Structures are given as structure tokens and as C-alpha cells.
């Protein structure tokens, strides 16, 4: 883990980490709904250094996707995004015009979405969908060059006989191949940051490894930074250097992946680890965290994990901040020492 | 869709048309009273004349034989004579049909030009005043009786403002050589801009009357499918690529959102063709609809039979076209 300490300590200081590719401070995203205001992201701080791989984990609905859709500027009204700092490569994203932000999207920061089948437009061939980004960003001069580049990209992400399949529609590909096409689209402009939202959830185990290897290869060759959003702690352990654990719209623990997984300092992280099937003792019962994620329209003022936390005490009903808990590490819990022992 | 699938779907039309033929054929048989006497009621016919007509219509033969003859003749386009006009029914219909087709196409054009932009804007600006105005207008449009709306338009544009003529297809001062039978097209073919303008003024009110309720329907379809499409992941993903908002809307969203619109428009065209009797009557439009109304009053059964069969045929064919359009536009179901 080579990132400087400041980069990994997204505490209450609003100063972006020096040299960070992406700096986020106090990001908040809300959606007004019939049921009330959904606080989907509530004060997220994080940094991504150039070339680094950050894992983001958390239960369904914890705000992982919304956090990074907010970073990309893809939250639609009536949803609103505010942030104290939202910097990318020295650009203050909150101050850019819609057009300037659009120019960064797809070109410098790219996204692959959770479900490739629904992310690809059923009405256009995959070739058209790959070419579009290339042409929009002026990466190639004309449609012919774009087509050649599209075929080359498909080959690069491991699609056999790409030249023959470039004119096929998304539904004509298998799930793994669609995932690769989506990655090809995301990588078309050689972005500095790839946000991969659950790139492997829909895939079976062998394809899963292939897709992750592919992303790793591209990271190595292009020096691209990666945000890997996933439910899979095994994938995070293997593929990322740093980890952010989200719960109910907040980061509850962050630090070097290996250190966090070896000795979690937040009861939620520990619960996630305990709910993994264990390789060393496959027959031991899986302990899912009991209880449910709190209603994002009626969040309690104190620790949001309180209802489900085995260590909860009366003081947990007071607001809890993300605080340093060791080298490069922070946790949002007042009883971290109880976990350290 | 493969050719064999198209052929298969086409063959499925045969039983439908057969069923309609039976009903149309029975129209005369099931009419209470002696159809021939009813048909000739106003004409003070002699016994011999009645007997002659009964023979002409084959009413003295057994039912099955008559149906067989009816079918054989119908397939050849022979529906007998129109008493009123003393000419073959099919000729009379052929003469009136272009006016109806012209009005139908003009109405559909009005409907599409109103419905698609409004439907798209209502979806994009969802829950704004524009969206609500479209919803209210659309509800008004689909629930309003066509003739009533037509009369309102006449009162406003023809009587009050004196902007547009009412009645007929073309002013008396104009004459255009009949090529397609559609005055607008014939004017253009003849290079006559003056008569084109005049014909346009004549068709404006009936086309609005007929087209706006369809526009309301198509707008609702477009809005609903556009709202659904705009929430799709592929729209977010298209934006994540850095495409402009316009490109995302005009290409990624519209191509998917218009699939139901186009399909419904094809079906609606069939409904317009068969549903314009009142509007044609209100506007004195010399088309098939008005001819059918006149024929019903005149008990001109052969003509009504032929017209009903024609309506059924076009309706069924346009549904078939809608099916093909739907599959062609939608790569996922393309076989
Ligand atoms: N457009 C929206 N309107 C209202 N609520 C929304 C909207 N988008 C997301 N949310 C809510 O925000 C919360 C966070 O959603 P998000 O998609 O970020 O979760 P996630 O961590 O990515 O979950 P998953 O692992 O299932 O993908 C959820 O409760 C979700 O219901
Ligand atoms: S702050 Fe309290 S309730 Fe929250 S995780 Fe820590 S111990 Fe549990
Ligand atoms: Mg998600």
C-alpha cells in the first residue's frame, strides 16, 4: 500500500489529499420520494490515488452505486447532490458546466454498470455502442476508424471473432461476453479512473475470474485507477489495495484492504466477514447479520448500525464520527477498542 | 421476422376474413322482413321488378349455394350493383376511397406530429406544468366525441374567424386531373400549388377533428413508453459514455420509446379508416364513410356489404403491418 497517509484518512479535514485522482468530501445525495426524503449518501469522504484500486463493499441499498453515480454526475432530478469537495484531476466537478462535466465522462472517468444486459441498449448493435464514445470524444477521426477501433477493443477484452460479431445486438451475446462489451465501451477512451459496479455478480465463477483478470491487466498496462464495487469480500481481498465499507449511506470503515479484513475495527465489517462461507471450515454455519438496514427516510441520529450491533451501548445513540483507528485506518464506532482485543 | 413467419402470420388472417364474410353475407338474410321489399320500399316497385331483383340477388337459391357464390364473387371484387348509382358497387367504392385514404393519412400525420413531440417533452419534463397540461389535454382528446369537436372547429375557424372553408375537398374554381384520386397529391403531380393550398385548407378541419383524438392516444402511449425508457439503465450508461443529452434522447431513448407508438399508430390508422363516417358527414367529405352512411339510409345492402368487408380487410391488414413493424423495430424479438 503506497498511498500517503493523508489519502487514506478521509477524516473531517476538507483538504483534498495531495496528488489524489479523485477527492470526495462530505458527499450527500438525496431523493425526494412519496415516502419522504431518501438520504442515499450521507457525508461520504474518500480519495482515490492514480493507479490505485479501491474496493467498496456493503449490503444492498447501502449507497455504493449512488455514491459513484453522484461522482459521475449521473443523478437525475429530482435527486440532488451536494459536496464540500468533489475534485477529479484538479477539476472542481461541482463548478464545471454540464457540458464540461460530460466531456470528462466516458473520457477520463468511466463506468461499468451492475447489469450489462440492461446497460446495453437493445436497439443498437454492440459495434455502434462502442463506436459512439470514440466518435463523441474525438478519439478517432471518422466512422471507419471508429469501427476498426471497436473491433480492436472487442478483441482486447477477449471476444472471439470480434470482426464478425461487431454488428450483432446485445441479446445475441452471453452474459460474460456482454460484461466484456460493457468493459470495452468503458475502456474505449482509456480513462484514468474506472468505476466498476459489481462487474461480476451476474457471472459464473470461471468467467468471473476472467473478467477480473481482464480489468487487472488493463489497470497494469494503462495505469488506470479502479473503484471496485462489490458484495464479494473475496474479490475485494484479491483485487484491491484499499477498502471502504458502507452502511446506510455512510462509510463506516476504511483502510488498507488486508489490514481491515484481518482485523476489522467496526462491528459491521466484522459481521460481513462472519457472514462469509469459510474456506477453512466449509461446514461452519454462515452467520448473516441479523436485522435490517434502517429506513433511509427515517434515519436515527446516532450510529446507524445500533439496532443490529451486538456491542451497542447507550452512548451509541449520540452522533458517531469516522475516527482514526490505526495506521491509514478509520472507523465510525465508539467501541473500536472492544474489537481490537 | 423471417419470410416464413410473415407468411404464417398472413395465413392466420384467412380465418378472420372468412368469419367476417359470413357475417357480412348474413346481413341481408338476417334482416327482418324481406330485404328486397325493404330495398325497393321507396321506389314503388311492381311485383315483377321485385321478383327480378330477387333473382338478380340470387335470393331464390339455397343459403349455402348463395354463400358460395357470394364468396366467389367477393374474391373477384364483384359485390353486385349499387341500385342507387346503377353501377357496380366496386366502382362506386373505388371512386370514393381515395378521398377517405387522403383524409386518414392527413389525420394520422396530424396525430403523429402532435403526439410525438408532446409525448416526448411530457416524459422528459415529467411532473412539470407541461406534463400536466399534456395529461389533461390528452384525456380531453380521447374522451371528446369527434363530431362535437368538429362542430366546434367549424364554428371557430369557418364561421367566426372565416379562415378555413368547410365542406368538400376543393373549391369550385379549381379542377385537378385525377391521377391518384387524392387531391393533394394530384395537385402536386400537376404542379398546381394554388389548388394544393386550397385542398390543404379544405382538409385542415376534418383532419384536425379526426387526428387530434388519435394524437391524444398516441401522446399517452409515447409518454408512457418514454418515461419507462428514460429510467432504463442503458440511458444512464449512454450518459456515462459522455454522449450529449440530445443524442441520448434522440437516439438511445427515442428508438426504443417509439416502438409502441409506431405499432399503435398502425392499428389506429385502421380505426381511423373505418371510423370517419361521422366526421365525413359533418364536413361533407365525399369519401367512403359518407357513402356508407348514405347507403345504409338507402338500404343499399350490396354496397354496405362490400364496405364492411373492406373495413375488416384493412383493419386486419394494418394489424398485421403493426405486428411486422413491432418485430422489425425490436431486435430482441426479431427471429
Ligand atoms: N432514484 C432514486 N430514487 C429514490 N431512491 C433511490 C434512487 N436511487 C437509489 N435510491 C435509494 O438509495 C439507496 C442506495 O441505493 P444504491 O443503489 O446506491 O445501493 P447499493 O449499495 O448500490 O446497493 P446494491 O448492492 O443493491 O447495488 C437505496 O435505498 C435506494 O433505494
Ligand atoms: S457505535 Fe455503537 S452501535 Fe455503532 S457500531 Fe459502534 S458499538 Fe455498534
Ligand atoms: Mg448498486
XYZ file of C-alpha atoms and ligand atoms in Angstrom:
716
model
C 0.000 0.000 0.000
C 1.862 3.017 -1.291
C -0.661 5.821 -0.932
C 0.359 8.518 1.526
C -1.387 8.520 4.848
C -3.407 11.607 4.023
C -5.003 9.866 1.080
C -6.334 7.108 3.215
C -7.568 9.243 6.040
C -10.692 10.878 4.726
C -11.484 12.305 8.135
C -13.148 15.569 8.803
C -10.432 17.653 7.142
C -11.768 19.095 3.921
C -8.390 19.377 2.247
C -8.089 17.051 -0.712
C -5.214 14.630 -0.475
C -2.241 15.874 -2.477
C -1.899 14.009 -5.731
C -5.257 12.282 -5.438
C -7.012 11.490 -8.716
C -10.422 11.728 -7.112
C -11.204 13.547 -3.867
C -14.628 13.496 -2.294
C -15.581 15.294 0.907
C -18.981 15.343 2.538
C -20.852 13.997 -0.462
C -24.604 13.931 0.080
C -27.225 12.627 -2.294
C -30.919 12.792 -1.528
C -34.027 11.691 -3.402
C -37.384 13.191 -2.548
C -39.970 10.417 -2.733
C -43.580 9.931 -1.741
C -42.448 8.286 1.463
C -40.121 11.132 2.401
C -36.573 12.204 1.645
C -34.233 9.283 0.993
C -30.739 10.049 2.299
C -28.983 7.653 -0.041
C -25.487 9.089 0.503
C -24.848 10.986 3.697
C -21.450 12.611 4.142
C -19.090 10.338 2.243
C -15.370 11.197 2.196
C -12.935 9.294 0.043
C -9.843 9.605 -2.127
C -8.603 7.519 -4.999
C -4.928 7.820 -5.909
C -3.758 7.429 -9.530
C -3.466 3.755 -10.419
C -4.928 2.611 -7.105
C -7.672 0.012 -6.629
C -10.286 0.889 -4.039
C -12.842 -1.708 -3.015
C -16.290 -0.548 -1.904
C -18.447 -3.061 -0.058
C -21.706 -3.007 1.848
C -25.102 -4.606 1.880
C -27.651 -3.926 -0.819
C -29.003 -0.396 -0.516
C -26.028 0.975 1.400
C -25.432 3.635 -1.250
C -22.473 2.239 -3.199
C -23.906 2.799 -6.651
C -25.481 6.147 -5.820
C -22.165 7.419 -4.399
C -20.345 6.868 -7.657
C -23.225 7.860 -9.906
C -23.076 11.137 -7.959
C -19.355 11.425 -8.630
C -20.027 10.915 -12.331
C -22.827 13.479 -12.338
C -25.452 10.936 -13.340
C -28.040 11.508 -10.640
C -31.241 12.683 -12.300
C -33.663 15.176 -10.874
C -35.452 15.190 -8.529
C -32.368 13.637 -6.883
C -29.830 16.233 -5.729
C -26.122 16.001 -4.991
C -24.101 18.310 -2.767
C -20.467 18.072 -1.735
C -17.917 20.161 0.078
C -15.257 18.863 -2.293
C -15.602 16.917 -5.485
C -12.311 17.076 -7.330
C -11.073 14.982 -10.185
C -7.625 15.557 -11.685
C -7.652 19.107 -10.386
C -11.125 19.879 -11.770
C -13.681 21.108 -9.283
C -16.537 18.989 -10.570
C -19.198 20.941 -8.687
C -18.214 24.082 -10.585
C -17.964 22.639 -14.058
C -20.761 23.272 -16.516
C -22.896 20.335 -17.600
C -21.016 20.192 -20.901
C -17.581 20.292 -19.285
C -18.597 17.503 -16.975
C -19.930 15.483 -19.838
C -16.564 15.785 -21.603
C -14.873 14.126 -18.622
C -17.428 11.347 -18.509
C -16.521 8.353 -20.573
C -13.238 10.003 -21.475
C -11.420 10.415 -18.129
C -13.767 8.628 -15.748
C -15.687 5.622 -16.981
C -18.366 3.357 -15.577
C -19.452 -0.220 -15.960
C -22.868 -0.907 -14.541
C -24.226 -3.701 -12.402
C -26.280 -5.416 -15.076
C -24.756 -5.497 -18.556
C -27.958 -6.701 -20.184
C -29.896 -3.647 -19.075
C -26.958 -1.243 -19.506
C -26.556 -2.005 -23.198
C -29.189 -0.530 -25.472
C -31.181 -3.393 -27.014
C -31.909 -1.381 -30.150
C -28.319 -0.814 -31.290
C -25.559 -3.171 -32.307
C -22.655 -3.516 -29.905
C -20.377 -2.027 -32.554
C -22.474 1.134 -32.715
C -22.449 1.401 -28.951
C -18.670 1.083 -28.763
C -18.082 3.485 -31.646
C -20.291 6.199 -30.197
C -17.990 7.076 -27.329
C -14.936 7.045 -29.594
C -16.567 9.469 -32.007
C -18.104 11.717 -29.346
C -14.762 12.282 -27.665
C -12.918 12.692 -30.955
C -10.649 9.754 -30.206
C -10.888 8.567 -33.783
C -11.271 10.688 -36.884
C -14.189 9.047 -38.641
C -16.709 6.223 -38.558
C -14.414 3.827 -40.377
C -11.609 4.294 -37.909
C -14.131 4.002 -35.093
C -15.307 0.681 -36.415
C -11.778 -0.655 -36.657
C -11.084 0.534 -33.138
C -14.328 -1.064 -31.913
C -13.282 -4.405 -33.347
C -9.828 -3.987 -31.806
C -11.356 -3.193 -28.412
C -13.633 -6.216 -28.594
C -10.613 -8.341 -29.351
C -8.723 -6.797 -26.481
C -11.418 -7.679 -23.955
C -11.347 -11.237 -25.244
C -14.333 -11.539 -27.556
C -13.622 -14.234 -30.135
C -14.115 -13.373 -33.830
C -14.802 -9.760 -32.951
C -14.856 -8.586 -36.568
C -17.746 -10.926 -37.275
C -19.708 -10.068 -34.147
C -19.381 -6.296 -34.140
C -22.739 -5.935 -35.913
C -24.656 -8.158 -33.527
C -27.104 -6.948 -30.921
C -26.512 -7.257 -27.161
C -29.067 -10.032 -26.707
C -27.079 -12.214 -29.075
C -24.167 -12.415 -26.613
C -23.768 -14.455 -23.447
C -23.725 -12.739 -20.049
C -19.933 -12.893 -19.775
C -19.486 -11.518 -23.279
C -21.909 -8.675 -22.597
C -19.920 -7.801 -19.492
C -16.796 -7.666 -21.655
C -18.521 -5.458 -24.198
C -19.524 -3.074 -21.442
C -15.929 -3.042 -20.259
C -14.765 -2.408 -23.825
C -17.122 0.582 -24.010
C -15.885 1.898 -20.660
C -12.254 1.488 -21.659
C -12.618 2.877 -25.178
C -11.202 6.272 -24.254
C -8.502 4.891 -21.911
C -9.905 6.553 -18.781
C -7.777 7.350 -15.744
C -10.481 6.019 -13.455
C -12.754 3.044 -13.977
C -15.733 2.653 -11.704
C -16.739 -0.996 -11.939
C -20.100 -1.511 -10.263
C -20.410 -5.201 -9.418
C -18.666 -6.306 -12.601
C -19.018 -9.991 -11.805
C -22.249 -10.505 -9.868
C -24.156 -11.987 -12.772
C -21.330 -14.273 -13.887
C -20.326 -17.804 -13.005
C -17.073 -18.479 -11.195
C -14.696 -19.094 -14.110
C -15.990 -16.160 -16.164
C -15.841 -14.036 -13.011
C -12.092 -14.663 -12.671
C -11.555 -13.961 -16.367
C -13.327 -10.624 -16.222
C -11.442 -9.570 -13.095
C -8.126 -10.634 -14.667
C -9.004 -8.571 -17.690
C -9.648 -5.476 -15.579
C -6.374 -6.110 -13.691
C -4.409 -6.434 -16.930
C -5.805 -3.187 -18.218
C -5.008 -1.483 -14.935
C -1.408 -2.642 -15.180
C -0.995 -1.669 -18.815
C -2.830 1.653 -18.671
C -2.041 2.747 -15.122
C -5.751 3.193 -14.599
C -7.249 3.622 -11.134
C -10.132 1.359 -10.173
C -13.115 1.599 -7.894
C -14.446 -1.907 -7.486
C -17.942 -2.007 -6.036
C -18.925 -5.464 -4.903
C -20.693 -7.649 -2.377
C -17.877 -10.121 -2.577
C -15.239 -9.707 0.125
C -13.156 -12.435 -1.514
C -12.875 -10.379 -4.687
C -12.006 -7.290 -2.648
C -9.266 -9.174 -0.789
C -7.706 -10.367 -4.019
C -8.037 -7.333 -6.221
C -7.919 -4.133 -4.186
C -5.397 -2.262 -2.093
C -7.763 -0.186 -0.078
C -11.275 -0.760 1.160
C -14.267 1.344 2.111
C -17.170 -0.315 3.911
C -20.505 1.432 3.511
C -23.574 1.201 5.666
C -26.811 3.180 5.264
C -25.246 5.898 3.119
C -22.069 6.352 5.151
C -18.560 4.949 5.153
C -18.247 3.033 8.420
C -14.735 1.704 7.998
C -11.840 2.322 5.668
C -8.182 1.354 5.412
C -5.745 -0.962 3.641
C -7.767 -3.963 2.450
C -5.550 -6.613 4.029
C -5.445 -4.865 7.409
C -9.191 -4.210 7.531
C -10.077 -7.763 6.615
C -7.525 -9.230 9.010
C -8.741 -7.189 11.977
C -11.939 -5.245 11.361
C -12.479 -2.265 13.642
C -16.195 -1.894 13.045
C -18.818 -4.410 14.179
C -20.482 -4.185 10.759
C -17.281 -5.145 8.914
C -16.816 -7.982 11.352
C -20.394 -9.079 10.728
C -19.835 -9.041 6.968
C -16.750 -11.206 7.393
C -18.581 -13.624 9.660
C -21.310 -13.971 7.070
C -18.823 -15.286 4.503
C -18.716 -19.025 3.892
C -15.393 -20.096 5.376
C -12.929 -21.871 3.136
C -11.040 -23.420 6.040
C -14.217 -24.745 7.667
C -16.852 -25.014 4.961
C -19.353 -26.689 7.273
C -19.402 -23.956 9.880
C -22.720 -22.086 9.824
C -22.902 -18.787 7.954
C -23.824 -16.024 10.348
C -25.810 -13.453 8.467
C -26.052 -10.148 10.309
C -29.456 -10.217 12.000
C -31.843 -7.334 11.442
C -32.327 -4.937 8.572
C -30.807 -1.809 7.083
C -32.570 1.229 8.590
C -35.151 3.131 6.583
C -33.209 5.835 4.727
C -36.107 8.251 5.079
C -36.134 7.981 8.886
C -32.531 7.664 9.959
C -31.795 7.676 13.701
C -29.444 10.447 14.880
C -26.824 8.135 16.416
C -24.947 5.185 14.977
C -26.991 3.706 12.149
C -25.862 0.198 12.950
C -27.103 0.440 16.515
C -30.217 -1.708 16.111
C -28.190 -4.621 14.793
C -24.958 -4.154 16.721
C -24.019 -6.719 19.377
C -21.772 -4.149 21.092
C -24.261 -1.279 21.220
C -24.348 0.822 24.380
C -26.389 3.863 25.371
C -23.729 6.293 24.082
C -24.172 4.888 20.575
C -27.364 6.942 20.290
C -25.191 10.077 20.011
C -23.754 11.008 16.578
C -20.653 8.934 15.764
C -17.815 10.259 13.586
C -15.366 8.451 11.356
C -12.200 8.485 13.520
C -8.640 7.196 13.070
C -8.071 3.700 14.446
C -4.517 2.926 13.382
C -2.129 3.457 10.505
C -4.149 4.618 7.488
C -7.329 3.383 9.068
C -10.585 4.907 10.282
C -13.825 3.548 11.694
C -17.175 5.050 12.638
C -17.641 3.390 16.019
C -17.148 4.401 19.634
C -16.194 0.900 20.747
C -13.388 0.032 18.338
C -11.091 -0.916 21.208
C -13.569 -3.627 22.177
C -12.969 -5.121 18.724
C -9.210 -4.627 18.758
C -8.790 -7.009 21.711
C -39.056 -11.613 -38.897
C -38.297 -14.336 -41.406
C -40.335 -14.714 -44.580
C -41.851 -17.969 -43.411
C -43.031 -16.259 -40.209
C -44.551 -13.444 -42.228
C -46.280 -15.965 -44.478
C -47.525 -17.830 -41.430
C -48.944 -14.680 -39.850
C -50.506 -13.829 -43.177
C -52.246 -17.167 -43.389
C -53.693 -16.587 -39.935
C -55.665 -13.713 -41.463
C -57.658 -16.093 -43.658
C -59.996 -17.490 -40.963
C -60.639 -13.978 -39.628
C -61.659 -12.730 -43.042
C -63.763 -15.819 -43.606
C -65.639 -15.124 -40.382
C -66.267 -11.536 -41.390
C -67.525 -12.704 -44.791
C -70.078 -14.963 -43.138
C -71.376 -12.101 -41.023
C -71.475 -9.724 -43.963
C -73.261 -12.303 -46.061
C -75.837 -12.981 -43.382
C -76.529 -9.254 -43.118
C -79.169 -9.500 -45.777
C -80.562 -12.837 -44.680
C -80.877 -11.820 -41.053
C -82.517 -8.503 -41.741
C -86.080 -8.774 -40.542
C -88.609 -8.674 -43.351
C -87.998 -9.290 -46.994
C -84.785 -7.475 -47.856
C -85.859 -6.952 -51.417
C -89.120 -5.335 -50.405
C -87.264 -3.149 -47.936
C -84.711 -2.190 -50.540
C -87.374 -1.266 -53.024
C -89.789 0.143 -50.478
C -89.389 3.757 -51.513
C -89.461 3.050 -55.219
C -92.999 1.806 -55.727
C -91.777 -1.300 -57.498
C -94.060 -3.717 -59.312
C -94.295 -7.412 -58.438
C -92.218 -8.289 -61.485
C -89.490 -5.874 -60.545
C -89.304 -7.372 -57.065
C -89.145 -10.881 -58.488
C -86.438 -9.790 -60.910
C -84.317 -8.266 -58.172
C -84.755 -11.371 -56.032
C -83.462 -13.445 -58.926
C -80.624 -10.987 -59.542
C -79.534 -11.246 -55.946
C -79.917 -14.996 -56.037
C -82.332 -14.935 -53.126
C -84.350 -17.760 -54.637
C -81.423 -20.216 -54.234
C -80.471 -22.238 -51.096
C -78.401 -20.454 -48.442
C -75.188 -22.497 -48.895
C -75.184 -22.011 -52.611
C -75.760 -18.305 -52.200
C -72.870 -18.014 -49.751
C -70.600 -19.894 -52.119
C -71.487 -17.521 -54.908
C -71.076 -14.529 -52.668
C -67.578 -15.684 -51.702
C -66.504 -16.462 -55.249
C -67.752 -13.106 -56.447
C -66.345 -11.208 -53.462
C -62.885 -12.630 -54.019
C -63.123 -11.310 -57.567
C -64.235 -7.940 -56.305
C -67.790 -8.420 -57.528
C -70.332 -7.291 -54.965
C -73.141 -6.728 -57.409
C -74.794 -3.487 -58.411
C -75.391 -0.425 -56.353
C -79.081 0.327 -57.016
C -78.756 3.878 -56.149
C -75.911 4.534 -58.553
C -76.850 1.820 -61.076
C -73.196 0.853 -61.342
C -71.083 -1.961 -59.906
C -70.554 -1.460 -56.175
C -66.847 -1.840 -56.513
C -66.618 1.047 -58.983
C -68.552 3.350 -56.713
C -66.303 2.437 -53.781
C -63.128 2.850 -55.824
C -64.264 6.325 -56.747
C -64.817 7.367 -53.130
C -61.966 5.517 -51.461
C -59.092 7.907 -52.317
C -60.821 10.779 -50.517
C -61.047 8.658 -47.375
C -57.481 7.445 -47.642
C -56.298 11.004 -48.114
C -58.202 12.169 -45.046
C -56.969 9.229 -42.999
C -53.334 9.834 -43.914
C -53.627 13.556 -43.247
C -55.235 12.836 -39.864
C -52.514 10.354 -38.952
C -49.886 12.903 -39.959
C -51.539 15.477 -37.692
C -51.712 12.898 -34.901
C -48.046 11.926 -35.182
C -46.779 15.478 -35.496
C -48.670 16.489 -32.385
C -48.239 13.315 -30.353
C -44.551 12.500 -30.607
C -43.049 15.892 -29.659
C -45.588 16.423 -26.884
C -45.286 12.867 -25.566
C -41.501 13.092 -25.514
C -41.484 16.508 -23.855
C -44.053 15.446 -21.275
C -41.867 12.472 -20.373
C -38.618 14.446 -20.274
C -40.216 17.237 -18.237
C -42.164 14.799 -16.153
C -44.330 16.222 -13.373
C -43.935 19.793 -14.611
C -46.820 22.014 -15.717
C -46.159 20.945 -19.322
C -46.589 17.298 -18.440
C -49.785 18.004 -16.555
C -51.164 20.123 -19.379
C -50.476 17.259 -21.786
C -52.167 14.766 -19.496
C -55.283 16.901 -19.174
C -55.323 17.708 -22.896
C -54.853 14.042 -23.721
C -57.724 12.991 -21.506
C -59.896 15.625 -23.085
C -58.822 14.449 -26.540
C -59.644 10.788 -26.082
C -62.935 11.334 -24.303
C -64.388 14.048 -26.529
C -66.927 12.976 -29.205
C -65.413 13.588 -32.638
C -68.422 15.276 -34.255
C -68.793 17.667 -31.355
C -65.166 18.681 -31.661
C -65.617 19.001 -35.430
C -68.574 21.336 -34.955
C -66.557 23.436 -32.511
C -63.766 23.733 -35.071
C -66.225 24.715 -37.787
C -67.769 27.362 -35.549
C -64.396 28.794 -34.653
C -62.372 28.633 -37.866
C -65.054 28.726 -40.521
C -67.892 30.725 -39.008
C -66.202 33.109 -36.556
C -62.754 33.653 -37.990
C -63.643 32.803 -41.605
C -60.177 31.362 -42.039
C -60.983 27.981 -43.481
C -63.608 26.628 -45.861
C -65.932 23.913 -44.761
C -67.440 21.177 -46.916
C -65.886 19.312 -49.797
C -62.303 18.756 -50.780
C -61.637 21.578 -53.226
C -63.116 24.943 -54.145
C -65.345 25.125 -57.237
C -62.826 27.288 -59.070
C -60.266 24.549 -59.054
C -60.012 21.427 -61.081
C -57.222 18.915 -60.996
C -56.725 15.920 -63.258
C -57.473 12.744 -61.320
C -54.393 10.543 -61.057
C -54.329 9.044 -57.577
C -57.711 10.459 -56.615
C -56.088 12.219 -53.695
C -56.455 15.891 -54.407
C -53.371 16.997 -52.502
C -51.136 14.571 -54.322
C -52.773 15.131 -57.685
C -52.247 18.884 -57.276
C -48.578 18.357 -56.613
C -48.268 15.959 -59.525
C -49.854 18.575 -61.754
C -47.550 21.226 -60.318
C -50.566 23.243 -59.160
C -49.582 24.973 -55.939
C -52.768 27.056 -55.905
C -55.070 24.073 -55.822
C -52.747 22.329 -53.365
C -53.175 25.251 -50.976
C -56.920 25.237 -51.483
C -57.145 21.480 -50.893
C -54.997 21.885 -47.789
C -57.405 24.498 -46.443
C -60.294 22.108 -47.053
C -58.682 19.124 -45.395
C -57.375 21.058 -42.373
C -60.503 20.965 -40.205
C -61.609 17.379 -40.866
C -58.001 16.175 -40.436
C -57.754 18.002 -37.112
C -61.104 16.639 -35.996
C -60.135 13.111 -36.836
C -56.433 13.416 -35.952
C -56.476 15.102 -32.552
C -58.215 12.297 -30.660
C -55.673 9.903 -32.173
C -52.945 12.351 -31.212
C -54.169 12.190 -27.636
C -53.960 8.418 -27.650
C -50.540 8.324 -29.325
C -49.235 11.003 -26.985
C -50.190 8.942 -23.987
C -48.538 5.876 -25.462
C -45.378 7.856 -26.317
C -45.192 9.490 -22.915
C -45.658 6.229 -21.047
C -43.032 4.354 -23.031
C -40.628 7.303 -22.943
C -40.938 7.546 -19.149
C -40.141 3.870 -18.907
C -37.223 4.097 -21.319
C -35.736 7.159 -19.596
C -35.496 5.215 -16.350
C -33.628 2.380 -18.058
C -30.024 1.590 -17.224
C -28.979 1.976 -20.837
C -29.871 5.658 -20.691
C -27.642 6.155 -17.647
C -24.940 4.142 -19.369
C -25.245 6.201 -22.560
C -24.791 9.325 -20.431
C -21.839 7.716 -18.669
C -20.167 7.476 -22.076
C -20.261 11.255 -22.272
C -22.861 11.490 -25.027
C -24.770 14.751 -25.260
C -28.224 14.953 -23.738
C -29.721 15.448 -27.174
C -28.043 12.378 -28.587
C -29.108 10.303 -25.609
C -32.708 11.413 -26.016
C -32.964 11.431 -29.789
C -31.168 8.158 -30.386
C -30.949 5.948 -27.343
C -34.300 6.825 -25.832
C -36.458 7.556 -28.853
C -35.589 4.489 -30.859
C -36.874 2.300 -28.054
C -39.712 4.540 -26.942
C -41.249 4.790 -30.401
C -41.709 1.058 -30.855
C -45.103 1.023 -29.110
C -46.055 4.357 -30.701
C -45.478 3.118 -34.233
C -47.343 -0.085 -33.533
C -50.339 1.697 -32.048
C -50.266 4.232 -34.915
C -50.632 1.428 -37.459
C -53.607 -0.044 -35.618
C -55.077 3.411 -35.112
C -54.836 4.079 -38.851
C -57.155 1.136 -39.384
C -59.547 2.537 -36.807
C -59.466 5.946 -38.495
C -60.229 4.460 -41.908
C -63.301 2.758 -40.574
C -64.308 5.352 -38.040
C -64.694 8.508 -40.070
C -68.338 8.225 -41.088
C -69.465 10.933 -38.718
C -66.596 13.279 -39.499
C -67.066 12.824 -43.234
C -70.748 13.559 -42.842
C -70.159 16.648 -40.684
C -67.631 18.047 -43.146
C -69.340 16.930 -46.343
C -66.241 14.961 -47.216
C -67.052 12.838 -50.268
C -65.388 9.681 -49.007
C -66.278 6.117 -48.275
C -67.585 6.851 -44.791
C -70.229 9.206 -46.054
C -71.086 6.820 -48.879
C -71.679 4.066 -46.345
C -73.922 6.295 -44.257
C -75.920 7.231 -47.352
C -76.102 3.600 -48.387
C -77.384 2.494 -45.005
C -80.188 5.029 -45.210
C -80.930 3.997 -48.787
C -80.842 0.315 -47.784
C -78.213 -0.182 -50.439
C -77.149 -3.554 -48.993
C -74.632 -4.680 -51.617
C -72.616 -1.533 -51.087
C -72.735 -1.782 -47.297
C -71.630 -5.405 -47.530
C -68.670 -4.528 -49.682
C -67.683 -1.588 -47.472
C -67.830 -3.613 -44.256
C -65.704 -6.298 -45.826
C -63.235 -3.674 -46.978
C -63.067 -2.135 -43.492
C -62.433 -5.537 -41.970
C -59.761 -6.307 -44.531
C -57.833 -3.066 -43.990
C -58.168 -3.313 -40.229
C -56.824 -6.826 -40.198
C -54.059 -5.948 -42.656
C -52.964 -2.927 -40.634
C -52.802 -5.040 -37.500
C -50.617 -7.396 -39.459
C -48.438 -4.448 -40.512
C -48.266 -3.334 -36.861
C -47.043 -6.795 -35.912
C -44.341 -6.753 -38.545
C -43.276 -3.230 -37.585
C -43.056 -4.212 -33.945
C -40.788 -7.144 -34.645
C -38.683 -5.274 -37.173
C -38.060 -2.354 -34.859
C -37.314 -4.526 -31.887
C -34.127 -6.551 -32.383
C -34.822 -8.634 -29.293
C -37.873 -10.292 -30.795
C -36.540 -10.379 -34.337
C -36.493 -14.028 -35.309
N -33.681 7.461 -7.984
C -33.864 7.083 -6.713
N -34.937 7.490 -6.028
C -35.131 7.120 -4.760
N -34.309 6.345 -4.064
C -33.212 5.886 -4.689
C -32.935 6.231 -6.045
N -31.774 5.621 -6.404
C -31.362 4.945 -5.321
N -32.203 5.102 -4.279
C -32.074 4.511 -2.947
O -30.795 4.813 -2.460
C -30.303 3.739 -1.688
C -28.921 3.369 -2.132
O -29.008 2.739 -3.390
P -27.725 2.147 -4.133
O -28.212 1.724 -5.481
O -26.610 3.095 -4.089
O -27.382 0.891 -3.269
P -26.192 -0.124 -3.494
O -25.315 -0.052 -2.316
O -25.564 0.101 -4.811
O -26.988 -1.492 -3.461
P -26.787 -2.783 -4.366
O -25.718 -3.566 -3.721
O -28.116 -3.465 -4.272
O -26.444 -2.323 -5.733
C -31.309 2.613 -1.818
O -32.085 2.574 -0.654
C -32.132 3.010 -2.986
O -33.440 2.564 -2.819
S -21.055 2.929 17.573
Fe -22.056 1.532 18.966
S -23.748 0.730 17.819
Fe -22.414 1.695 16.366
S -21.112 0.096 15.654
Fe -20.047 1.001 17.331
S -20.675 -0.132 19.077
Fe -22.081 -0.661 17.497
Mg -25.559 -0.873 -6.583
